[in-house]
Short mmCIF file of C-alpha atoms in Angstrom, two decimals:
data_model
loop_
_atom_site.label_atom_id
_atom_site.label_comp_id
_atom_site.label_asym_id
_atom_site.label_seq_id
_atom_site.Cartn_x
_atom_site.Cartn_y
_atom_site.Cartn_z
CA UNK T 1 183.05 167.90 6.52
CA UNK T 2 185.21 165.46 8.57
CA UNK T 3 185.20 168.75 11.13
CA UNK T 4 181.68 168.60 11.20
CA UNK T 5 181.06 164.89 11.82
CA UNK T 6 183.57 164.95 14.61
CA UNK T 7 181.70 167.71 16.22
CA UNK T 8 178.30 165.92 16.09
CA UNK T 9 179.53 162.98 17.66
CA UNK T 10 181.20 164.61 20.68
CA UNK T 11 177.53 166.53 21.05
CA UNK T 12 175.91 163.03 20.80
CA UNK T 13 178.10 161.71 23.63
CA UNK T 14 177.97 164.85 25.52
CA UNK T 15 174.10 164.16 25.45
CA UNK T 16 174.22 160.95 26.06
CA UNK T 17 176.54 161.27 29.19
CA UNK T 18 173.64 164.15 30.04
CA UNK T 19 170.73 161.90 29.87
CA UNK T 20 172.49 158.95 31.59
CA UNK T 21 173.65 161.62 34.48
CA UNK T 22 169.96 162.23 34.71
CA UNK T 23 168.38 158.88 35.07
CA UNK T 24 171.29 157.75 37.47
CA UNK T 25 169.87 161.08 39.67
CA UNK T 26 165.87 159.75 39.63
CA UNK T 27 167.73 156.86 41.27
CA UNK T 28 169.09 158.55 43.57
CA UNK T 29 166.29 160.89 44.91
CA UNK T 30 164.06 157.78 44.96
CA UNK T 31 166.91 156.51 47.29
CA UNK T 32 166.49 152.99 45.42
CA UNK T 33 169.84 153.45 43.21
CA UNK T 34 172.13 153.37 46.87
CA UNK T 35 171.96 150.62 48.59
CA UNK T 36 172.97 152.82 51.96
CA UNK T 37 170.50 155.18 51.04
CA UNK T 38 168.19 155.76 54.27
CA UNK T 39 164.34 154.50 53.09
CA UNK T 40 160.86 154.65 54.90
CA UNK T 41 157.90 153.01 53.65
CA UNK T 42 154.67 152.78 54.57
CA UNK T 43 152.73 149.90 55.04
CA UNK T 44 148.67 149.65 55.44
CA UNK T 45 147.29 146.21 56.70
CA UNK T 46 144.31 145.11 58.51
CA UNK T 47 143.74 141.70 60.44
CA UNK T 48 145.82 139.57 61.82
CA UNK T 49 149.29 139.34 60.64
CA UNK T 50 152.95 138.85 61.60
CA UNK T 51 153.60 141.48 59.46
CA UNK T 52 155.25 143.75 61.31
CA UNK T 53 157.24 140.66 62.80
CA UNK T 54 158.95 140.21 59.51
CA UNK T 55 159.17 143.83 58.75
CA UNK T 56 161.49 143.87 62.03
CA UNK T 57 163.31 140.87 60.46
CA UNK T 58 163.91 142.74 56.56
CA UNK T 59 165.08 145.49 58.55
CA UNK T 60 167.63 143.95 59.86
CA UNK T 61 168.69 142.54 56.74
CA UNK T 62 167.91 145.50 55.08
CA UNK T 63 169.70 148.32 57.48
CA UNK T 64 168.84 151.32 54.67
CA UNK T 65 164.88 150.33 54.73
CA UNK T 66 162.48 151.50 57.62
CA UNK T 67 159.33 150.05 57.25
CA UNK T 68 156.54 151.59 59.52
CA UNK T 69 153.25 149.00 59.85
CA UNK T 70 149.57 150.83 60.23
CA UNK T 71 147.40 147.86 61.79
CA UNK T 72 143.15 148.86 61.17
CA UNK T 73 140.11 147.09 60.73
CA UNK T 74 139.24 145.76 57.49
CA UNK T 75 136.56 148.90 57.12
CA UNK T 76 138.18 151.58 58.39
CA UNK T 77 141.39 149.98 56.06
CA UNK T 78 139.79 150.17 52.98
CA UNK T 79 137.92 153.73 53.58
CA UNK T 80 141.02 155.48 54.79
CA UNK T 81 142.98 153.69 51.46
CA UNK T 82 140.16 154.37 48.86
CA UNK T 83 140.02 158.19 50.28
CA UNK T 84 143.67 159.06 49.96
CA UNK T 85 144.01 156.70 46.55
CA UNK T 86 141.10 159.26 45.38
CA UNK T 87 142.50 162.32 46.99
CA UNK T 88 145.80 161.51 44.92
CA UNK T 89 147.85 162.24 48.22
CA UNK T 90 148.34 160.67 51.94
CA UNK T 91 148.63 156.92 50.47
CA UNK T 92 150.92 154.76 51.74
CA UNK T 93 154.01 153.33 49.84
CA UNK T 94 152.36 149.63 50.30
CA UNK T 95 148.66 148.55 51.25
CA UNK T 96 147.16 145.58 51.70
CA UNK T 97 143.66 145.22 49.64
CA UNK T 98 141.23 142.35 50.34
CA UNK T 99 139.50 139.97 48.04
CA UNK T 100 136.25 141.07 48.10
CA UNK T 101 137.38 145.30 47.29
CA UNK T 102 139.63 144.89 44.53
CA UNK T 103 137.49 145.71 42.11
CA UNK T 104 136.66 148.68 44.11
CA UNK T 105 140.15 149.86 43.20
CA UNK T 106 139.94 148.79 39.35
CA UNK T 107 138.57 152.25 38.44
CA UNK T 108 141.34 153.75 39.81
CA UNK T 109 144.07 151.53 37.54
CA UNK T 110 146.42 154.62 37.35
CA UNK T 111 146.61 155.18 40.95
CA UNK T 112 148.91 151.99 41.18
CA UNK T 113 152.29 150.81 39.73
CA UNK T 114 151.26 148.09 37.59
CA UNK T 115 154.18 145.34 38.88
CA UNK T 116 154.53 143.94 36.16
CA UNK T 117 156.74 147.17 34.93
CA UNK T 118 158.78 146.30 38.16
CA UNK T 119 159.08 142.55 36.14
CA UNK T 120 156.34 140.70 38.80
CA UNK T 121 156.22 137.55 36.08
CA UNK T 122 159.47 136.79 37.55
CA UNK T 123 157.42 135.45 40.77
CA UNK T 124 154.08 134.81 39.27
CA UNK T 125 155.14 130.28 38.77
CA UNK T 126 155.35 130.88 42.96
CA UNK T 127 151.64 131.47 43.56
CA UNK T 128 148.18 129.29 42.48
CA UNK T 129 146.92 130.50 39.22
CA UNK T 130 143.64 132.06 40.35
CA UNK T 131 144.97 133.84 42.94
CA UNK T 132 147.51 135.11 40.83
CA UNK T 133 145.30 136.37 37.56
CA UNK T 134 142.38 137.67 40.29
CA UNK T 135 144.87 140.66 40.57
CA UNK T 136 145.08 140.92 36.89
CA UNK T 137 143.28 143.86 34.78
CA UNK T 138 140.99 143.16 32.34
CA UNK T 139 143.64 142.50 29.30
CA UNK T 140 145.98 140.39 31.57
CA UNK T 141 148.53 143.52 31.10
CA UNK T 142 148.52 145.27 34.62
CA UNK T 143 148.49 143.36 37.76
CA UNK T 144 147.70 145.50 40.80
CA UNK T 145 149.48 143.90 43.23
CA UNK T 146 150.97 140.34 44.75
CA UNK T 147 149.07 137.69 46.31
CA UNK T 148 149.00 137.26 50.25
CA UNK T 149 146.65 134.84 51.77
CA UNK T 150 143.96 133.03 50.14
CA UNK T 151 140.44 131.28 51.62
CA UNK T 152 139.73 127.93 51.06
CA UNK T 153 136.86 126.88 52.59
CA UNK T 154 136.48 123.74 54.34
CA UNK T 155 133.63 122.30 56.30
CA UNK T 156 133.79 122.43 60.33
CA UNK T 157 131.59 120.36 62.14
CA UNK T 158 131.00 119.51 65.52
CA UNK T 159 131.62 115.91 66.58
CA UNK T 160 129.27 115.59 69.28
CA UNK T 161 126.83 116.89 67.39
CA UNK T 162 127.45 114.49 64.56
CA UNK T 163 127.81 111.52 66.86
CA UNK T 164 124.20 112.10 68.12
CA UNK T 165 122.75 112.30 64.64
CA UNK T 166 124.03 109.41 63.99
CA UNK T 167 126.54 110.41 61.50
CA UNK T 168 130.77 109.55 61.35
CA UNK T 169 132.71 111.49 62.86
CA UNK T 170 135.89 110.37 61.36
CA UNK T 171 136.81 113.20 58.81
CA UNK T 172 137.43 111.27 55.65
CA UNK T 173 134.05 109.61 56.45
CA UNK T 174 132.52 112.65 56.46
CA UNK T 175 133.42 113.68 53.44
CA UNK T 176 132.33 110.24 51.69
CA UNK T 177 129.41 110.69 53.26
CA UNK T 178 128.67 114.28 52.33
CA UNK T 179 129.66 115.07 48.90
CA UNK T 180 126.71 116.25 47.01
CA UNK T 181 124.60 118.96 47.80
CA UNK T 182 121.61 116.53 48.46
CA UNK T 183 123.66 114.01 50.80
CA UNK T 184 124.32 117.36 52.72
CA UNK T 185 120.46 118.52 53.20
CA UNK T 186 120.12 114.36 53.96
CA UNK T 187 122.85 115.02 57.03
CA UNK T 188 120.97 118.04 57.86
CA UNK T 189 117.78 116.05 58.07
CA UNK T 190 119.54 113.73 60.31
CA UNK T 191 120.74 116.68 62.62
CA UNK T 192 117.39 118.53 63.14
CA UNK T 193 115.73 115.09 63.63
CA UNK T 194 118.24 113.71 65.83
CA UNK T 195 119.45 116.66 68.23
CA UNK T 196 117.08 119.34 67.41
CA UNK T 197 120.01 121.75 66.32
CA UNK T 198 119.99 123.71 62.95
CA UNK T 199 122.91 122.40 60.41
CA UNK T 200 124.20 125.80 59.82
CA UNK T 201 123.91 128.96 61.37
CA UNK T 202 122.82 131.53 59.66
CA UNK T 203 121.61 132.41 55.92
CA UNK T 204 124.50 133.95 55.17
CA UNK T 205 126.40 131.03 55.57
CA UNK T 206 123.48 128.72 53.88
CA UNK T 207 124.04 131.54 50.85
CA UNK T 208 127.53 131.57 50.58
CA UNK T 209 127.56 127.54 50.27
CA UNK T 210 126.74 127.96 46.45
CA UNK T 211 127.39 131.59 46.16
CA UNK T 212 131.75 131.49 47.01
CA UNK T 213 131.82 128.81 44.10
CA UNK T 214 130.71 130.77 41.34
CA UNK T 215 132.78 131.85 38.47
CA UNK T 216 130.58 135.24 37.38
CA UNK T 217 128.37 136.28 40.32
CA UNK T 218 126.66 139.78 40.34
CA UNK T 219 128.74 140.94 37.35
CA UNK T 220 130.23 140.04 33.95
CA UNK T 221 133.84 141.36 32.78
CA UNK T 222 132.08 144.30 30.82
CA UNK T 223 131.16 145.59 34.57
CA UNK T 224 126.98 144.79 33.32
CA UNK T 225 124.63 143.38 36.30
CA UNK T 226 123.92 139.76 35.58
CA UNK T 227 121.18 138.57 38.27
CA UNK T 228 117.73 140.49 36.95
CA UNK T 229 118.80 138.47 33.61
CA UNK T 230 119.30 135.20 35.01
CA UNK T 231 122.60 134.95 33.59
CA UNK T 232 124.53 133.71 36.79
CA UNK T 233 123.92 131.67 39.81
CA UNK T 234 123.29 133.73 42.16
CA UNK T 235 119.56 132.78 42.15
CA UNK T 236 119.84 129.01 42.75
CA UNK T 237 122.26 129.82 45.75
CA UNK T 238 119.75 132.17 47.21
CA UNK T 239 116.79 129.77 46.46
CA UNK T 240 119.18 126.86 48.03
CA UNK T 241 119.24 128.89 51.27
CA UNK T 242 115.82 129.54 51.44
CA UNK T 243 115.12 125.18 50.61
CA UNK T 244 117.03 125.01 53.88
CA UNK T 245 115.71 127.69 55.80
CA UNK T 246 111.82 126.50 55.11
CA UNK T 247 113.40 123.07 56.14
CA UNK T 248 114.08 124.39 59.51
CA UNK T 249 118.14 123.28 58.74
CA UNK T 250 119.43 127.07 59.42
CA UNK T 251 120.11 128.72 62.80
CA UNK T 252 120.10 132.34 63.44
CA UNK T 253 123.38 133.19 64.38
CA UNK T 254 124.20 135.70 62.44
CA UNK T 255 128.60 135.70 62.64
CA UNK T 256 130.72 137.74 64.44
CA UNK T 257 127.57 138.33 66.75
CA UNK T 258 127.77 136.97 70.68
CA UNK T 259 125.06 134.28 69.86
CA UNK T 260 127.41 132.97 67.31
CA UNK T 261 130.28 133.05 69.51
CA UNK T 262 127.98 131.33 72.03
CA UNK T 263 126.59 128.59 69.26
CA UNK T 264 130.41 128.14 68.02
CA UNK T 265 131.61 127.40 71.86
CA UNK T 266 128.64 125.27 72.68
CA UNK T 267 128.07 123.52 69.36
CA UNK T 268 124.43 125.29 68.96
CA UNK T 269 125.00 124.29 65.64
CA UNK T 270 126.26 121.34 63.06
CA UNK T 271 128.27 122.94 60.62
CA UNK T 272 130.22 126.01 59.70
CA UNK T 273 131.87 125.88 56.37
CA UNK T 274 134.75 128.46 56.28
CA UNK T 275 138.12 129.15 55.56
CA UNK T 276 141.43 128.20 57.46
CA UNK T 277 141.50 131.78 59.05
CA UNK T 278 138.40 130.97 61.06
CA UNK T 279 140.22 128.48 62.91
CA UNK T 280 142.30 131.33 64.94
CA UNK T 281 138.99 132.44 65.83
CA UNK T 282 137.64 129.68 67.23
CA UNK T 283 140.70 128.66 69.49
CA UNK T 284 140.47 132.29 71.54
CA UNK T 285 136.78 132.97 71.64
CA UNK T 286 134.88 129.25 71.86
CA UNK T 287 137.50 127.23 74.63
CA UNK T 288 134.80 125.00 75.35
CA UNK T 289 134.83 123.55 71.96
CA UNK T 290 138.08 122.62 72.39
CA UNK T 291 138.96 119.22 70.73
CA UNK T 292 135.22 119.02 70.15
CA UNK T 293 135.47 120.21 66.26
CA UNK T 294 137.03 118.56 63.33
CA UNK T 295 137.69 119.79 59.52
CA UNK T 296 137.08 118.14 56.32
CA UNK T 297 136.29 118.98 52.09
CA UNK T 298 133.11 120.80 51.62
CA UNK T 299 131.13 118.84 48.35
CA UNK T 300 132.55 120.09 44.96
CA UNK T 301 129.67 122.00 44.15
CA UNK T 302 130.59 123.97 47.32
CA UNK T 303 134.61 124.92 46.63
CA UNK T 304 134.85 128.52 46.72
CA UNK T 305 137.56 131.20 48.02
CA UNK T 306 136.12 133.41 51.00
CA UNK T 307 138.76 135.98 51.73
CA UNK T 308 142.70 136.46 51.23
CA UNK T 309 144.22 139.69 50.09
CA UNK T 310 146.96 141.44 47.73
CA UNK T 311 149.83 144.00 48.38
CA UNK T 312 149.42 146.60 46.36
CA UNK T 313 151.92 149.67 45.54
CA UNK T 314 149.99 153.09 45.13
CA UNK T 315 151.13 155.07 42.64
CA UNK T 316 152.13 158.31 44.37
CA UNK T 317 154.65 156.16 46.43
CA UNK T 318 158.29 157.94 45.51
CA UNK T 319 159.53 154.25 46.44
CA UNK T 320 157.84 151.89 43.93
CA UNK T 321 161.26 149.47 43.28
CA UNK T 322 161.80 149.21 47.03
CA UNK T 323 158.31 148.37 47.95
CA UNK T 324 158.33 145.78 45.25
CA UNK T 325 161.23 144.24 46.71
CA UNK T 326 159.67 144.21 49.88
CA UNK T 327 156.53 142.53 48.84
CA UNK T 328 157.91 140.38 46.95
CA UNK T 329 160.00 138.99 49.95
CA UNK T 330 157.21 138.94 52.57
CA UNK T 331 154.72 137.03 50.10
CA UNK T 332 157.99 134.82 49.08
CA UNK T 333 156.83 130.66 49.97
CA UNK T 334 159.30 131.05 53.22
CA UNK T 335 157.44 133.80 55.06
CA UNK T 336 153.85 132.28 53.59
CA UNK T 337 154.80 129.65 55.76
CA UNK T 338 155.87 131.35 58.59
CA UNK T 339 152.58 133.62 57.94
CA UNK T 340 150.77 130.56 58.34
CA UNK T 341 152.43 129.23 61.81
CA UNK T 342 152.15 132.54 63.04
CA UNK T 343 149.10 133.70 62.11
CA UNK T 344 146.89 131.19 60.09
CA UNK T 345 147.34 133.02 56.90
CA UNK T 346 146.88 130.28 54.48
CA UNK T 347 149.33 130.24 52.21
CA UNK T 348 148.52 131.41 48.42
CA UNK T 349 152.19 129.57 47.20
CA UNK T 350 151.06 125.68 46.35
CA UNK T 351 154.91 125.12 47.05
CA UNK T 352 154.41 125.19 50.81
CA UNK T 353 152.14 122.95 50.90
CA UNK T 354 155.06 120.51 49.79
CA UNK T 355 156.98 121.72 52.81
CA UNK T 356 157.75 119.45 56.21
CA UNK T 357 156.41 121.97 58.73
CA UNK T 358 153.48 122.45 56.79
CA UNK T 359 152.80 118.76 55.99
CA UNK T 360 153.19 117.40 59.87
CA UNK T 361 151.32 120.50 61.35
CA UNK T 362 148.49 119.72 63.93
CA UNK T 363 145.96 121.61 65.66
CA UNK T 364 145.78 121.26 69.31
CA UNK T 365 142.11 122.71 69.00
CA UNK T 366 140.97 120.40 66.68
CA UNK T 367 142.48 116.68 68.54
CA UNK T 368 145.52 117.38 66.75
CA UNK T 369 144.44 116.99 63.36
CA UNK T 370 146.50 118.29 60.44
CA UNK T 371 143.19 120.46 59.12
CA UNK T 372 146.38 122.26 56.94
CA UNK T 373 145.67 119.13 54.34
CA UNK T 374 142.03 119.71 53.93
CA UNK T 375 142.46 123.37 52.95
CA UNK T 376 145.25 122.30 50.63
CA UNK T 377 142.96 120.02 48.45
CA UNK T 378 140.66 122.85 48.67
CA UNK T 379 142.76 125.67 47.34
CA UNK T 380 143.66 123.35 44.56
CA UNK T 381 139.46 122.91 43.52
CA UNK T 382 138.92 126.65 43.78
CA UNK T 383 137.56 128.45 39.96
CA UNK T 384 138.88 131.93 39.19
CA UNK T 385 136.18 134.36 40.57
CA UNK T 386 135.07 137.99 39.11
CA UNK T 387 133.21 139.80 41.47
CA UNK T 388 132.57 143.31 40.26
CA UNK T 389 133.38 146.96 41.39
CA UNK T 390 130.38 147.10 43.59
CA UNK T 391 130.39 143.51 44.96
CA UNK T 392 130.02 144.24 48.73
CA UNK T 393 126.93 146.82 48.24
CA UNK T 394 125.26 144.24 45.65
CA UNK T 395 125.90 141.46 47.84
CA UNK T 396 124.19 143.25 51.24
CA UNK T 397 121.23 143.53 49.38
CA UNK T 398 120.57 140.08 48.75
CA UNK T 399 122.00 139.07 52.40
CA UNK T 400 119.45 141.59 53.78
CA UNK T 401 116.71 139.67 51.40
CA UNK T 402 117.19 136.30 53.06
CA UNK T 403 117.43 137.98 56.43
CA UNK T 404 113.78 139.19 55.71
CA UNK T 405 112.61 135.92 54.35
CA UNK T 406 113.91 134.25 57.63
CA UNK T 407 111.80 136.98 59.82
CA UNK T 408 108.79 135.49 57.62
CA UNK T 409 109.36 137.44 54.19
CA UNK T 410 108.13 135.76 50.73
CA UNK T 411 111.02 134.41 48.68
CA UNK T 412 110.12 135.64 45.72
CA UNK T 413 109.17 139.48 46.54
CA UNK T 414 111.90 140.00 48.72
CA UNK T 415 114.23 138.54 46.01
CA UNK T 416 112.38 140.81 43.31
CA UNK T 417 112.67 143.74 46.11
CA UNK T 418 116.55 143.23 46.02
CA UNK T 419 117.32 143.59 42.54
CA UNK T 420 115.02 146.37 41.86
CA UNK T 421 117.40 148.16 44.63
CA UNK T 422 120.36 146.63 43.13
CA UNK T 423 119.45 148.34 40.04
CA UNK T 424 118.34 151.39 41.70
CA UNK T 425 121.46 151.53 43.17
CA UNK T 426 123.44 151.04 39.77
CA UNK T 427 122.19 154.38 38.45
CA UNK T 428 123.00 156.24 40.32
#
């Protein structure tokens, strides 16, 4: 008998020397279990980043860890990650993923490492709230990746353009002056009467006003459409564009286009409200309105997020604990700020806002104002946001209604028109 107990437990340590042999060798072929181990990983961003910058700089920290940076356009990003994520081969070990197409990717919840198996809630105090459970599943028990850059929007305006409609230009003036959605159609009167000049510049813009600050748009959390109920706000925001519009208050500068370029550089137009990454724009393609534009808080009714992204890690990566650490030290509070010197990336941890380089930054382009502050406050007002799998397709719809209504469409059947091809669209 005592034979026989002595032989079991030599067979239960043989197997357990066996099993730990084994999961020391996953380790090892994932090259994360030696630190001299050579690595490559693949990273997928789009925009505007310094990025690669600090991949150069964890490299050198990091002498084991290549880290090769794909630069596309948004578009072209998403497609190319959404087709390989689908394929189930040719993804990257890291991707950026914007805002708005996150829920694109919720379907596809087993194509990623959830991080929090890779212990994320040991970072998640570091970043705002909203931000943080935006990149949360459903049941708060996957998280899809770690927060980048956020978009508080702010309101731009154009000081001579103010100072002839007889409104302040000062920027906390502004925003005494301007902090309901009535005192801001009561500047726009002002504007039209005064200078002739629309106070914002397109319906999209007019749209988005309401539209960024709601908490359920186009969708609720059970993925069912919302707007041919009447169940969110997405019909006062449209019918707050069109008030404007029929008020003559709304130019038709459609962004990105040359005629907004033009408008931005000339001040063809009041008001832009927008995030912080807008402001990068503005200094290289409108020099003439140099010193010429200033930044303040958009009415409460107005606070909304446009824009920011998340790193994710795809699931097919054979990397996941070194990507992780990766991420987690290029979103850390110290490169969010140097993210935001470099490359206007507003920063998505509150603690940098506390910092001294943050707090006494200026912008040349705007007379040296610290706009920084104003986007602060504003990230700090912002609601947490659900947006839906097919956000961007539902959304083009009703841009593409008030684009008709502007050309001389009725409200009302071109809104009706766009939900019955929202609908349409969600059968299929």
């Amino acid at each position: 008998m005592n034979f026989r107990k002595g032989l079991l437990a030599v067979l239960l340590l043989s197997l357990s020397a066996f099993l730990f042999a084994c999961s020391g060798g996953e380790d090892s072929a994932s090259g994360e279990g030696q630190k001299d181990k050579e690595i490559t990983l693949d990273f997928w961003v789009f925009g505007a980043t310094n990025y690669e910058a600090l991949a150069k700089e964890y490299e050198k920290e990091n002498p084991n860890v290549k880290i090769n940076v794909k630069t596309s356009e948004l578009g072209d990003h998403h497609n190319s990650l959404f087709t390989a994520i689908s394929a189930g081969t040719g993804a990257p070990d890291l991707a950026m993923i914007e805002v708005d197409q996150l829920d694109r990717y919720r379907e596809a919840q087993d194509r990623f490492v959830n991080l929090y198996d890779l212990g994320a809630e040991e970072v998640q105090d570091q970043y705002l709230d909203w931000k943080w459970n935006g990149a949360e599943n459903g049941e708060g028990d996957f998280l899809f990746g770690l927060p980048t850059d956020i978009g508080p929007k702010a309101m731009y305006y154009h000081t001579d353009v103010f100072e002839n409609a007889s409104l302040p230009t000062d920027p906390d003036k502004v925003s005494e002056v301007i902090s309901t959605p009535d005192e801001f159609k009561d500047a726009a009167k002002k504007v039209l009467d005064e200078t002739g000049q629309p106070m914002v510049d397109s319906m999209e813009m007019a749209f988005r006003a309401h539209m960024d600050a709601l908490e359920d748009s186009y969708f609720n959390r059970d993925g069912e459409l919302l707007i041919g109920n009447g169940e969110s706000g997405v019909k006062e925001a449209y019918d707050f564009a069109v008030d404007l519009d029929s008020e003559g208050y709304v130019g038709n500068f459609e962004m990105w286009t040359p005629e907004w370029a033009n408008a931005l550089n000339k001040g063809g137009f009041a008001v832009e409200m927008a995030p912080a990454w807008l402001k990068g724009y503005m200094t290289e393609n409108a020099p003439e309105g140099k010193g010429k534009w200033r930044v303040t808080t958009l009415p409460e009714q107005f606070a909304g997020n446009w824009g920011g992204s998340y790193v994710a890690i795809p699931a097919e990566t054979e990397h996941e604990k070194a990507a992780y650490e990766f991420s987690k030290w290029l979103l850390s509070p110290e490169n969010q700020l140097k993210s935001f010197v470099e490359s206007g990336l507003f920063p998505s941890a509150p603690s940098v806002y506390e910092m001294e380089e943050f707090k006494n930054n200026s912008d040349e382009y705007f007379g040296g104002q610290n706009t920084a502050k104003y986007f602060a406050e504003a990230a700090k007002q912002i609601p947490e946001v659900y947006k839906g799998p097919k956000y961007v397709t539902v959304n083009n719809e009703i841009l593409t209604a008030l684009r008709n209504v502007q050309e001389g469409g009725d409200p009302e059947k071109e809104w009706e028109a766009a939900v019955k091809r929202i609908e349409d669209l969600m059968k299929r």
